[in-house]
XYZ file of C-alpha atoms in Angstrom:
328
model
C 71.550 17.859 -104.290
C 71.191 15.463 -101.376
C 68.664 12.764 -102.222
C 66.232 10.921 -99.978
C 68.505 7.877 -100.142
C 71.364 9.987 -98.776
C 69.173 11.195 -95.920
C 68.655 7.666 -94.664
C 72.392 7.421 -94.030
C 72.630 10.643 -92.050
C 73.012 10.455 -88.257
C 70.382 12.128 -86.139
C 73.052 14.509 -84.842
C 73.104 16.215 -88.247
C 69.690 17.702 -87.588
C 69.086 21.301 -86.727
C 68.022 21.575 -83.076
C 66.037 24.791 -83.089
C 62.579 23.262 -82.874
C 60.427 24.802 -80.149
C 60.424 23.069 -76.808
C 57.138 21.302 -76.159
C 56.390 19.881 -72.701
C 55.551 16.217 -73.172
C 54.729 13.457 -70.689
C 57.206 10.610 -70.357
C 54.871 7.954 -68.965
C 53.590 5.463 -71.555
C 50.627 4.467 -69.386
C 47.323 6.227 -69.854
C 43.826 6.096 -71.204
C 42.857 5.963 -74.883
C 40.206 8.060 -76.612
C 38.987 7.035 -80.072
C 37.777 9.830 -82.356
C 35.552 8.776 -85.281
C 34.630 11.439 -87.869
C 31.432 10.293 -89.567
C 29.438 11.520 -92.546
C 26.827 9.391 -94.308
C 28.372 6.095 -93.205
C 25.254 4.313 -91.969
C 26.337 1.161 -93.826
C 29.531 0.837 -91.784
C 29.564 2.963 -88.639
C 27.922 0.363 -86.398
C 30.615 -2.198 -87.241
C 33.330 0.406 -86.757
C 32.060 1.415 -83.317
C 31.673 -2.216 -82.267
C 35.294 -2.890 -83.185
C 36.399 0.029 -81.000
C 34.198 -0.785 -78.017
C 35.512 -4.354 -78.110
C 38.943 -2.999 -77.119
C 39.003 -3.187 -73.318
C 41.717 -0.534 -73.087
C 39.585 2.187 -74.692
C 38.139 4.722 -72.253
C 35.835 6.511 -74.706
C 34.699 6.578 -78.323
C 33.728 10.007 -79.627
C 31.787 9.972 -82.892
C 31.675 13.376 -84.581
C 28.774 13.520 -87.022
C 29.850 15.933 -89.752
C 26.470 16.746 -91.258
C 25.156 13.291 -92.144
C 21.865 13.111 -94.017
C 21.394 9.358 -93.705
C 20.871 7.220 -90.607
C 24.401 7.587 -89.207
C 23.374 9.500 -86.081
C 20.454 7.171 -85.352
C 22.723 4.140 -85.501
C 25.187 5.710 -83.084
C 22.428 6.726 -80.690
C 21.087 3.186 -80.776
C 24.311 1.731 -79.338
C 24.159 1.525 -75.554
C 27.595 1.871 -74.038
C 28.650 4.500 -71.479
C 31.959 4.963 -73.286
C 30.261 6.164 -76.496
C 29.503 9.843 -77.189
C 27.929 11.445 -80.249
C 28.839 15.039 -81.111
C 27.989 17.156 -84.139
C 30.185 19.407 -86.248
C 28.022 20.322 -89.217
C 29.791 19.763 -92.538
C 33.088 21.335 -91.494
C 35.187 18.566 -93.033
C 37.059 15.551 -91.740
C 40.022 17.475 -90.309
C 37.775 19.852 -88.389
C 35.740 16.903 -87.131
C 38.856 15.128 -85.851
C 40.132 18.298 -84.203
C 36.724 18.888 -82.606
C 36.635 15.375 -81.193
C 40.214 15.651 -79.937
C 39.418 18.875 -78.086
C 36.699 17.056 -76.143
C 38.673 13.865 -75.549
C 39.860 13.045 -72.042
C 42.376 10.313 -72.918
C 46.141 10.571 -72.747
C 46.280 8.928 -76.178
C 44.189 9.636 -79.281
C 43.290 7.131 -81.998
C 41.668 8.548 -85.151
C 39.474 5.808 -86.608
C 37.673 6.302 -89.919
C 33.984 5.420 -89.738
C 34.187 2.696 -92.394
C 37.232 0.853 -91.024
C 37.423 -1.588 -88.137
C 40.000 -2.274 -85.462
C 41.224 -5.816 -85.154
C 40.921 -7.596 -81.787
C 43.769 -6.637 -79.478
C 44.858 -3.674 -81.610
C 44.910 -1.075 -78.845
C 46.534 -3.483 -76.394
C 49.349 -4.073 -78.889
C 49.876 -0.343 -79.336
C 50.022 0.230 -75.588
C 52.573 -2.563 -75.196
C 54.739 -0.792 -77.782
C 54.183 2.519 -75.999
C 55.419 1.061 -72.725
C 58.613 0.003 -74.472
C 59.165 3.577 -75.725
C 58.066 5.925 -72.928
C 59.251 9.054 -74.764
C 57.354 8.310 -77.986
C 54.665 10.776 -79.065
C 53.274 8.392 -81.685
C 52.950 4.598 -81.728
C 51.779 2.842 -84.881
C 51.321 -0.564 -86.488
C 50.150 -1.859 -89.856
C 46.871 -2.708 -91.606
C 45.257 -5.011 -94.119
C 42.574 -4.098 -96.659
C 38.966 -5.236 -96.968
C 36.260 -4.563 -99.526
C 32.873 -2.915 -99.060
C 31.418 -6.192 -97.762
C 34.180 -6.659 -95.207
C 35.991 -9.403 -97.108
C 39.764 -9.391 -96.922
C 41.306 -8.313 -100.216
C 44.783 -7.395 -99.001
C 47.607 -9.867 -98.533
C 49.797 -7.786 -96.295
C 50.064 -10.730 -93.936
C 52.698 -11.929 -96.413
C 54.870 -9.063 -95.189
C 55.241 -10.541 -91.696
C 58.489 -9.454 -90.122
C 58.620 -6.210 -92.100
C 59.892 -3.376 -89.950
C 58.975 0.266 -90.278
C 61.031 3.037 -88.657
C 61.054 3.910 -84.972
C 62.774 6.742 -83.125
C 63.586 9.875 -85.109
C 61.537 9.255 -88.265
C 60.972 12.761 -89.628
C 63.184 12.550 -92.729
C 61.757 9.196 -93.747
C 58.207 10.380 -93.128
C 58.706 13.604 -95.091
C 59.833 11.455 -98.029
C 56.527 9.562 -98.010
C 53.661 8.652 -95.713
C 54.320 5.139 -94.424
C 51.627 5.508 -91.722
C 48.776 5.641 -94.307
C 45.843 5.369 -91.876
C 45.343 6.954 -88.449
C 43.406 3.923 -87.266
C 46.678 2.047 -86.760
C 48.172 4.610 -84.387
C 48.068 6.247 -80.994
C 49.094 9.906 -80.749
C 49.831 11.518 -77.405
C 46.973 13.941 -76.844
C 49.251 16.622 -75.390
C 51.620 16.394 -78.356
C 48.740 16.452 -80.863
C 47.350 19.617 -79.303
C 50.815 21.180 -79.099
C 51.309 20.948 -82.870
C 47.834 22.310 -83.591
C 46.080 19.178 -84.807
C 45.096 18.622 -88.442
C 45.405 21.459 -90.961
C 41.832 22.123 -92.098
C 43.068 23.879 -95.255
C 44.287 20.577 -96.710
C 41.751 18.448 -98.535
C 43.979 15.397 -98.908
C 46.962 13.989 -96.990
C 46.213 16.184 -93.980
C 47.105 13.232 -91.775
C 50.569 12.946 -93.353
C 51.241 16.620 -92.609
C 50.061 16.138 -89.021
C 52.261 13.075 -88.516
C 55.268 15.011 -89.855
C 54.668 17.785 -87.326
C 54.457 15.202 -84.555
C 57.694 13.612 -85.792
C 59.323 17.041 -85.574
C 58.746 17.188 -81.818
C 59.197 13.596 -80.696
C 59.935 9.955 -81.347
C 57.771 7.319 -83.042
C 57.522 3.618 -82.178
C 56.467 0.833 -84.548
C 54.447 -2.206 -83.433
C 54.916 -4.892 -86.152
C 51.343 -6.210 -86.215
C 48.269 -5.880 -88.455
C 45.914 -3.791 -86.323
C 43.249 -2.501 -88.702
C 40.973 -3.598 -91.520
C 41.168 -0.662 -93.938
C 38.102 -0.624 -96.181
C 38.576 0.181 -99.854
C 35.415 1.077 -101.743
C 34.081 3.664 -104.169
C 33.207 6.144 -101.428
C 36.755 6.412 -100.054
C 38.033 9.975 -100.164
C 41.312 8.750 -101.665
C 39.645 6.355 -104.114
C 41.709 5.984 -107.259
C 38.522 6.126 -109.322
C 38.633 9.908 -109.133
C 41.962 11.006 -107.623
C 45.109 12.031 -109.486
C 48.614 12.869 -108.217
C 47.858 16.568 -108.588
C 45.232 16.247 -105.850
C 47.973 15.355 -103.372
C 50.639 17.893 -104.339
C 49.242 20.722 -102.139
C 50.093 18.591 -99.097
C 53.694 18.321 -100.298
C 53.868 22.095 -100.642
C 52.442 22.488 -97.132
C 54.935 20.078 -95.565
C 57.947 21.696 -97.182
C 56.746 25.164 -96.267
C 56.205 24.295 -92.600
C 58.732 25.985 -90.343
C 58.468 23.396 -87.589
C 59.212 20.560 -90.017
C 61.955 22.373 -91.935
C 63.756 23.293 -88.702
C 64.131 19.614 -87.843
C 65.118 18.164 -91.221
C 68.793 17.358 -91.848
C 70.462 20.408 -93.328
C 70.371 20.569 -97.102
C 67.950 17.685 -97.583
C 64.611 19.415 -98.163
C 64.818 19.459 -101.978
C 65.711 15.779 -102.215
C 63.037 14.800 -99.736
C 60.453 16.841 -101.610
C 61.283 14.990 -104.824
C 61.041 11.676 -102.963
C 57.633 12.717 -101.605
C 56.387 13.503 -105.107
C 57.595 10.115 -106.357
C 55.959 8.409 -103.387
C 52.561 9.991 -104.041
C 52.682 9.470 -107.811
C 53.552 5.814 -107.159
C 50.691 5.575 -104.674
C 48.345 6.977 -107.331
C 49.563 4.336 -109.787
C 49.015 1.592 -107.207
C 45.483 2.762 -106.538
C 44.784 3.078 -110.272
C 45.786 -0.562 -110.752
C 43.619 -1.697 -107.838
C 40.611 -0.079 -109.502
C 41.351 -1.156 -113.074
C 42.688 2.150 -114.385
C 45.719 0.591 -116.069
C 46.293 3.351 -118.610
C 46.449 5.920 -115.819
C 48.854 3.684 -113.898
C 51.271 3.677 -116.850
C 50.901 7.457 -117.162
C 51.799 7.887 -113.505
C 54.820 5.596 -113.813
C 55.938 7.845 -116.654
C 55.716 10.784 -114.247
C 57.973 8.862 -111.856
C 60.506 8.210 -114.613
C 60.636 11.879 -115.566
C 61.451 12.755 -111.969
C 63.954 9.963 -111.328
C 64.839 7.036 -113.572
C 66.598 5.495 -110.579
C 63.287 5.343 -108.705
C 61.285 3.855 -111.571
C 62.054 0.121 -110.996
C 61.065 0.302 -107.332
C 57.868 2.192 -108.167
C 57.003 -0.334 -110.869
C 57.545 -3.187 -108.405
C 55.199 -1.556 -105.906
C 52.552 -1.234 -108.606
C 52.924 -4.918 -109.507
C 52.605 -5.906 -105.837
C 49.439 -3.787 -105.628
C 47.900 -6.085 -108.241
C 48.172 -8.866 -105.663
C 46.864 -6.798 -102.731
C 50.283 -6.266 -101.154
């Protein structure tokens, strides 16, 4: 069986080339639309919107209220800026809300910003600079740091300065594990996003990872090595380790490795190895989150799951869990 490590050594020419042809623009210039799905986020949404409107390059911010019962809508309506729009999509879920906002967006690029996170100053400008350097890219992304519920920095990812993530043909690496993590650090070409059908509303978790894989199947990615987002970790997060287990994420793995568009573009004979790598990645992620929230017994249980899948992968997973203790 070809492993994920083997895939990283394969040339791009080894890929199957039967993916459907999708007409994509080649110009990197264009306007940016921010889509913010929001449900009961009155405590944070004002700060989130302010961080987006502070980006001069943003043409519009579309907030999609997904059935809030608190003051979320009132806060949005109280912000006076011609670039801000409030739409409603009653309790259809975060993927449906993002898709709804994207359908009404006018920008050439889409940025999906969660309603409790905040963009850092200059984030969109940095992404557009990277886009101009890669005019054929369908997706441009950076990195993030973490903050707590009060907005205090808890992550130390600034210690990873100089770290590079993949650019170009990234599908195999992305199928092996989601290194994007948060849509607020990325611009997706609107035409490409619509061509692949947007987010899969049947997935409860990791729907963004599946979407990014489909985008990677039709075009190139470009990495901008900067911290662009403050990613808020708190008890209301949908991926909060206080309640999530690896089994919650496995349906997304099944969806990715049953997706014809993705499978047609993976290097031949690598799907099984990549699927195992994806499982290890998500179990390791669960262990990292468990440690961050004090669930140390669960973290050890999850590392045991890694070892049963691949003893070779266990030291690296354990190191990632240790680094998570220090916010890295």
